[in-house]
Each structure stands twice: as structure tokens, then as C-alpha cells.
Coordinates of C-alpha atoms in Angstrom, one line a residue:
M1 CA -27.4 -24.5 -57.5
P2 CA -25.8 -22.2 -59.8
L3 CA -25.3 -18.8 -58.0
A4 CA -25.7 -15.3 -59.5
E5 CA -24.0 -12.1 -58.2
G6 CA -24.3 -8.7 -59.3
T7 CA -26.2 -5.4 -58.8
F8 CA -29.4 -3.8 -59.5
E9 CA -30.5 -0.2 -60.0
P10 CA -33.8 1.6 -60.3
S11 CA -33.9 3.7 -63.6
H12 CA -37.4 5.0 -62.2
W13 CA -38.8 5.0 -58.6
E14 CA -42.8 6.9 -58.1
E15 CA -44.0 6.3 -54.9
H16 CA -47.7 7.6 -53.3
T17 CA -48.9 7.6 -49.9
V18 CA -51.7 5.2 -49.6
H19 CA -52.8 6.0 -46.3
E20 CA -51.3 7.8 -42.8
V21 CA -52.0 8.2 -39.5
D22 CA -51.0 11.2 -37.5
D23 CA -48.2 10.2 -35.2
G24 CA -48.5 6.2 -36.5
P25 CA -47.8 4.1 -39.4
K26 CA -47.9 5.6 -43.3
L27 CA -48.8 3.1 -45.9
T28 CA -47.0 3.9 -49.2
R29 CA -47.0 2.3 -52.7
A30 CA -43.9 2.6 -55.3
D31 CA -43.8 1.9 -58.8
V32 CA -40.1 1.1 -59.6
Q33 CA -38.3 0.4 -63.1
N34 CA -34.9 -1.8 -62.1
R35 CA -31.7 -2.5 -64.3
Y36 CA -29.9 -5.7 -63.5
A37 CA -25.9 -6.3 -64.4
G38 CA -24.0 -8.8 -63.8
D39 CA -25.0 -12.9 -63.9
L40 CA -28.5 -12.0 -64.3
A41 CA -29.1 -9.0 -67.2
A42 CA -32.4 -8.2 -67.1
D43 CA -35.1 -5.3 -67.1
A44 CA -37.7 -5.5 -64.2
T45 CA -41.2 -3.7 -63.3
L46 CA -41.4 -4.1 -59.6
T47 CA -44.6 -2.8 -57.2
Y48 CA -43.5 -2.4 -54.0
L49 CA -46.0 -2.3 -50.9
M50 CA -44.3 -0.3 -47.9
V51 CA -44.8 0.8 -44.4
Y52 CA -43.3 3.6 -42.6
L53 CA -42.7 3.4 -38.8
G54 CA -41.2 6.7 -38.0
E55 CA -37.4 6.2 -39.7
E56 CA -37.7 2.4 -39.9
G57 CA -40.2 0.2 -41.9
S58 CA -41.0 -2.9 -44.1
F59 CA -41.7 -3.8 -47.6
A60 CA -43.2 -6.4 -49.7
G61 CA -43.3 -6.5 -53.5
F62 CA -43.3 -8.7 -57.0
E63 CA -41.1 -7.8 -59.6
Q64 CA -41.4 -9.2 -63.4
V65 CA -38.1 -9.8 -64.6
T66 CA -37.4 -10.4 -68.5
G67 CA -33.4 -10.9 -69.5
R68 CA -30.4 -13.6 -69.6
L69 CA -29.3 -15.8 -66.7
G70 CA -27.2 -18.6 -66.9
G71 CA -27.1 -18.4 -70.8
H72 CA -30.6 -18.6 -71.0
E73 CA -33.6 -16.2 -72.0
G74 CA -36.7 -15.5 -70.5
G75 CA -38.5 -14.1 -67.5
F76 CA -39.7 -15.0 -64.0
V77 CA -41.3 -13.2 -61.2
V78 CA -39.5 -12.4 -58.3
R79 CA -41.2 -11.8 -54.4
H80 CA -39.3 -8.9 -52.7
D81 CA -39.5 -9.2 -48.5
G82 CA -37.7 -6.9 -46.4
T83 CA -36.6 -3.8 -44.1
F84 CA -35.1 -0.8 -43.9
A85 CA -33.6 0.7 -40.8
H86 CA -30.9 3.4 -39.8
D87 CA -28.9 3.3 -42.7
M88 CA -29.3 -0.2 -44.2
I89 CA -32.2 -1.9 -46.7
R90 CA -31.9 -5.7 -46.6
G91 CA -34.2 -7.8 -48.5
T92 CA -35.0 -11.7 -49.3
L93 CA -35.8 -12.4 -52.7
S94 CA -37.6 -15.6 -54.3
V95 CA -38.9 -16.8 -57.5
V96 CA -42.7 -17.0 -57.5
P97 CA -43.3 -20.7 -58.4
G98 CA -44.7 -21.4 -62.0
S99 CA -43.7 -17.9 -63.0
G100 CA -40.6 -18.6 -65.4
T101 CA -40.9 -18.5 -69.3
A102 CA -39.2 -19.3 -72.2
G103 CA -36.0 -20.4 -71.6
L104 CA -36.3 -19.6 -67.7
A105 CA -39.4 -21.7 -67.5
G106 CA -39.1 -24.1 -64.7
I107 CA -36.9 -21.5 -62.5
E108 CA -36.6 -22.2 -58.7
G109 CA -34.6 -19.6 -57.1
S110 CA -33.7 -17.3 -53.6
G111 CA -31.7 -14.9 -52.7
S112 CA -30.8 -11.7 -51.0
F113 CA -29.6 -8.0 -51.1
A114 CA -28.2 -5.4 -48.7
V115 CA -27.5 -1.4 -49.4
R116 CA -26.9 1.4 -47.6
T117 CA -29.7 4.0 -48.0
G118 CA -28.9 6.7 -50.5
E119 CA -27.0 4.1 -52.8
R120 CA -28.2 3.6 -56.1
A121 CA -26.8 0.0 -56.6
A122 CA -27.9 -2.8 -54.4
P123 CA -25.6 -5.8 -54.9
Y124 CA -27.7 -8.9 -54.8
R125 CA -26.9 -12.7 -54.4
F126 CA -29.1 -15.4 -56.0
E127 CA -29.1 -19.3 -56.2
Y128 CA -31.2 -20.6 -59.0
R129 CA -31.9 -24.2 -60.3
L130 CA -33.3 -24.7 -63.9
P131 CA -34.8 -28.1 -65.0

């Protein structure tokens, strides 16, 4: 499988509390605009659902990615799953089956990212296959 590497960086982040319990978990929703650079050159719209457990937590989200990958133009949806704790944010990425469009129709793939809290650009690694 080809390997795509680069960074993504949010250009917009809007987060709202969905539910909060005194001395307990807080649930939030974040609407995010990302820009990917490197082997994947794309703009993306992402919605996260997050749970804060003090200074730690977890997140899940879906991201519509539109751009160029491996010489092919199109789009696909990526599922994000991850955690944040101490000074690190770590996540996995997986293409939603059947979500590829145009030159990226039929794409399969998965990857990961890790970034220190407060850094804007997150390095990603993403293995993919096109039909």
C-alpha cells in the first residue's frame, strides 16, 4: 500500500458544550475546518464529539476530505478516534468504506496522527489503496 505523509492544521475550530455534570464528565461537539499538506493536499470539514474527564479525554469524529492524493483528485470520508492526555493528542484515521468520490472512488486506508497539545500542525501517516 502507498504511504502518504504530511501535516494537517485546523483553520477553524468551534467547540460547544453539549452536556456537563458537576465533578464529572463534560461532553462537547467541535466543528473543525482542516487543511492537509504533504502527500495529501486537501481541505476538510470535520465534526468531533469529545468527552473530557478532567485533563484527559477521548474523541470520535467524521471528516469529509476533498483534494488530491497520489495524483488522483476526489474526496472521501475519514473516521477519527483518539485520546488526549497530559501533553499529547493521539488518533487513528480510517476511510469509511464506499465514501470515495471521483478519482478517489473505491479508496481504502488507515493511518494515525500524534501531536503535542498547543502545536497547530499535526503530522499524519496514512496507508491507502485505490482500485
